[in-house]
Amino acid sequence: MKKTSIIIILFILFRLGCFAQNNLKQHYNLMPWPNEITESNAKFLIDSAITISIIGKDQGRVRNASVNFLRRLTNRTGVFINEGFPIKTGKGSIKISFETIAKLSIDDDESYTLNINEQNIQLTAKTDVGILRGLETLLQLTTNNETNYYFPGVTITDAPRFVWRGLMIDAARHFQPVDVIKRNLRAMASVKMNVFHWHLTDDQGFRVESKTYPKLQELASDGLYYTQNQIKDVVNYASNLGIRVIPEFDVPGHASAILTAYPELGSKDGYNYAIERFSGVFDPTIDPTKDITYQFLENLFTEMTPLFPDDYFHIGGDENEGKHWNENKNIQAFKQKHNLKTNHDLQTYFNIKLEKILNKLGKKLMGWDEIMTPNMPTTALIHSWRGENEGLPKGGTLINAAKAGYKTVLSNGFYIDRMQSVDYHYSIEPIGDILLTAEERANILGGEATMWTELATPLTIDSRIWPRTAAIAERFWSKKGINNIENMKLRLKDVSYKLEELGITHLKNRDVILRNITNNQDITPLLDLLKICEPLKIYQRNKDGIEYKTFSPFTLFADACSSDAEDAYIFNTSVYEFLENQNEDPLNRLLKYLEKWSGNHKLFSEIKSNPKLKPIKPLSINLSKTSQLLMDILTRKKTDKNELNILKEALTTLNQPHVDVEIVIYEPLNKLVDYCEQHYVTP
Amino acid sequence: MKKTSIIIILFILFRLGCFAQNNLKQHYNLMPWPNEITESNAKFLIDSAITISIIGKDQGRVRNASVNFLRRLTNRTGVFINEGFPIKTGKGSIKISFETIAKLSIDDDESYTLNINEQNIQLTAKTDVGILRGLETLLQLTTNNETNYYFPGVTITDAPRFVWRGLMIDAARHFQPVDVIKRNLRAMASVKMNVFHWHLTDDQGFRVESKTYPKLQELASDGLYYTQNQIKDVVNYASNLGIRVIPEFDVPGHASAILTAYPELGSKDGYNYAIERFSGVFDPTIDPTKDITYQFLENLFTEMTPLFPDDYFHIGGDENEGKHWNENKNIQAFKQKHNLKTNHDLQTYFNIKLEKILNKLGKKLMGWDEIMTPNMPTTALIHSWRGENEGLPKGGTLINAAKAGYKTVLSNGFYIDRMQSVDYHYSIEPIGDILLTAEERANILGGEATMWTELATPLTIDSRIWPRTAAIAERFWSKKGINNIENMKLRLKDVSYKLEELGITHLKNRDVILRNITNNQDITPLLDLLKICEPLKIYQRNKDGIEYKTFSPFTLFADACSSDAEDAYIFNTSVYEFLENQNEDPLNRLLKYLEKWSGNHKLFSEIKSNPKLKPIKPLSINLSKTSQLLMDILTRKKTDKNELNILKEALTTLNQPHVDVEIVIYEPLNKLVDYCEQHYVTP
């Protein structure tokens, strides 16, 4: 399907959807949208007298969340709250009660009910984690008029659709320090996500301190790794937010870093293993035929598993192309001896040995969907990353796994590092209309957004994760029928800026990069460009992984840009509306943009140039040129072939990828040119 | 001296200074300014072939600094550098060599020489820390034209004037997490500061994990404290940057938190000790007459001193008003028995006991200047915080201490939380023309900027520290004669924005707060207001410490504002220039501002109001009104008594403190009104 058609369809869906989902109260910026919500006319005033009281044993998590709730509320509203901590009587104006402490497992109950009256608020839940989810809902309800902040009178009963609502962060390709992880954990909790999958090892680095095998961090991390104390700190921090932590130690492929430290585990004798600086799939692979391999992994896992209390332990297992196995005679002999026909069989052999090691350590094995082979025990959890877009039938490995009796989690469709639109990710329906038995359905635990970091540093990672992941969180939490894109976008705008409260840097670091690019000159013209540009998608930036090294600059224009360019969305919608109905209103809206863009290069050219700015210049020139021409034609409603040709040429130039971004108003501009050609040409 | 006269004098000084210090190369944005610099016409091109080689044993610190240098250089320039790490041959285009490893003590040699030619760069130093200082200079020299980045050909020989160039951060009043500390350490290193003084305990919290006395963090920190592992991590991080860490455990006053955990150490039986939520000087004081006090402190210090390898250990010792001592009969009896006439004598008794404990633990005692009493051994280091502005003779306790044979460090004049201008702090000359013997002079080790955090949270602390502290760093490093304010300001503008590279949030978090205040609407009108407003100075905000609690909102307009409001500076300069010479040029400049401000309230009123925004409205209205009136008069060069009275009234209203800020264009506006009255009144 061509891009234009998608946009037109989305636009129509939007207009239909506005009526179809009228039951969504558009004036509440809740995300994820709760199961049931009813409203009254009551208003609970947020003033200095607000207090919280907690009924429930072991109040660690809830007390912590309540204190943070009060801090966030006071900073959001400016209200000087008298009591900065939960009070000891049961008479708080916000009354919290719960029964048990969640174990942080796939069996947790996260439901809650929230009842807001004029005088008090009641938040109840089975578990402490349910309370955490409810407190986030309450905070999202903060509303104001000119003189007061208040919570609107609503009754909400809520529970998640899926029990596994995850975000994976790759800390291997670019190391992400503890503060990056913590702020993302806070953001996750704010949209009720509950699984943090920590991709800790890969070709580009081994990121955990090992006391058993210290060469791992000494030789294979460039000094960028988490100490065991930091790991414990993060796991504890996550637990306080009701978030489970699943570590991933990727084997037997993606192992350049491990083999840099311990080459004796490698499949190719004499190979010069080194930390990988580029991106992609590489050859270094652990040798699954050696005893020392299993000694090493058992010792390593024995050291690592106590750091991660969760039931599951992710061993990666993906993208092993087996090149070094093929080149190793001993491995070939081993395969023959053990009647392992393919490398896939050999890897299954390896995985099953790992499964036993992990079981002994009280853990269940989780791995990317390549581990799902006939002999793999169904106690393993299958992480589905391949679906229709990798050429598989509908439902992909997720449905296969569920039908084969494996518990499974979906990431296909949620690779947020591909820089696709929030519309795309939000529209992914994990199960859809595929018929499953109750048991099969129960095997589908949920999903994970995956943030691979070949191109994301601590400076930019937040803008790659947020706000899109909030919409994905809604996909995992809310009912299947909550799928109106336009309504989601309205709410997302508010959620996005409120993520700043939690320290998320997606908005502010954009300006930091632009100040860097301009050497601290006026960034307005770059901002206006940025609002219609998006980084190249689906791995078209850094194609084949050989342009950027891990230590290349990631402070370029593409790094400041992000998905869902904000002006482009409004402009494009206006264009399609105009093309549909030829009304003045959308025409004026789009003309306003054309006017702004036509003048933008003048401002751009006032910035003293430099080598970082220079490559952006053609984009700026062509945008102004195209906009000016088009604006002139649309205004005077008259043109000729010659002028149109100049316009088309300018437009073609504009559509060339520049500085790793694409200009996402190209298709609508093209449609407008077609329109002019059809309606305004005079011979 | 009145404020107006100061501004006029500063302005004249600026104009004189431009000629007087022509030898300062204004085109290099170096800060602190080096001892000697000569230039050639050479340019060392920054391209992908740039490499670093290091000659010197134990390259830990230098290697780390070199890698960071390459990352910062690549991100600043956008150049894809081939070699992301120092190369192993000695043939790098940047050749680094040093002799020894600095011990991180007051005897360290931090000198270096830097020589930049067309083909290579030579950086040599006695110690590894000298290399770190030189690498920062080199980075600051990064220059560009339209097509290239390069280092200009210069030869620099450099060494600090003072060996103690510190920043104190108060982590007690508002806890400052590890990432706040680390980014500030990076910023400190970038301007060659070398002492981080960590104020860890106070009435509002005890911020270090103690295993010996766990109630300290359990009962007296609200859960906000550094684990011992985090302390080690920070100390190690600082050491890698060539920064010493001095911990402060403030006793016997400022002890509410300690006594909340261990009330048996208190001076008042039955007193209900609690973590303090307000600011100020409070009564809870440790009892210096009990044996358990010294057992406690010896045990605590025995546990703490190994965490902090520095020679010095700060015991506070300030602001004990002795109220609880006076109210305790046992203490009074103890004083009589030991012939201690005053509470000050009693505190000396206490300090001397502490000094012995610390000596036994291999530490030297450091304390605020109250500890300087006749019996105090001269091995103690006196931290001077009181000077002329506290009614002392010129030179204050600093000179007294130096003359009395104590080593001493100056903070008087460098209390950056007082929100005074950078001009003020930069103009503080520690020694001035006071005559000292060589030995006395040698006792003056340097100074420390002090960042108390009653009103500063992790969100705002950077904007309270930076960029002013960079100018203070120059005061401590550069020669006494480097004191031209205007030149400093030019360089500071560049330094300020480059602090963002290191993660300093002073620029970006301003916008975060304004987005919060506007509920994510257009922040431009607030930004324009902010650029002429400064938070109330010298503790006029939160007067007597009773308006703000530690958990009050710190996301208000005053929190977005900072010292040295940028538009105010340019406007005020233009006004004084116009008043001096009546030229069109400054008149046009100032009229441009008046025009902007007169239109600003219209934009402001387009923001949908809310309770946080509302109190700012009068400021916005009055600014627009005053500006419009004044602009009209200045343009038509004619007015009458009536109009002038309206203007004066508007101006008076404008000068009322609103929302904890002062509008810092008031005096020049007033002068302009006087001018209009003298020149433009027609009867």
Tab-separated table of C-alpha atoms in Angstrom, chain A residues 171 175 206-208 217 221-226:
chain	number	residue	atom	x	y	z
A	171	ALA	CA	22.203	-0.699	27.069
A	175	PHE	CA	25.464	2.460	27.248
A	206	PHE	CA	29.101	-6.316	28.074
A	207	ARG	CA	27.456	-3.969	30.556
A	208	VAL	CA	27.364	-5.730	33.921
A	217	GLN	CA	33.706	-5.507	32.186
A	221	SER	CA	32.787	-2.555	28.141
A	222	ASP	CA	35.076	0.452	27.491
A	223	GLY	CA	34.522	1.169	31.182
A	224	LEU	CA	30.807	1.656	30.578
A	225	TYR	CA	28.969	-0.900	32.676
A	226	TYR	CA	26.647	-1.211	35.659
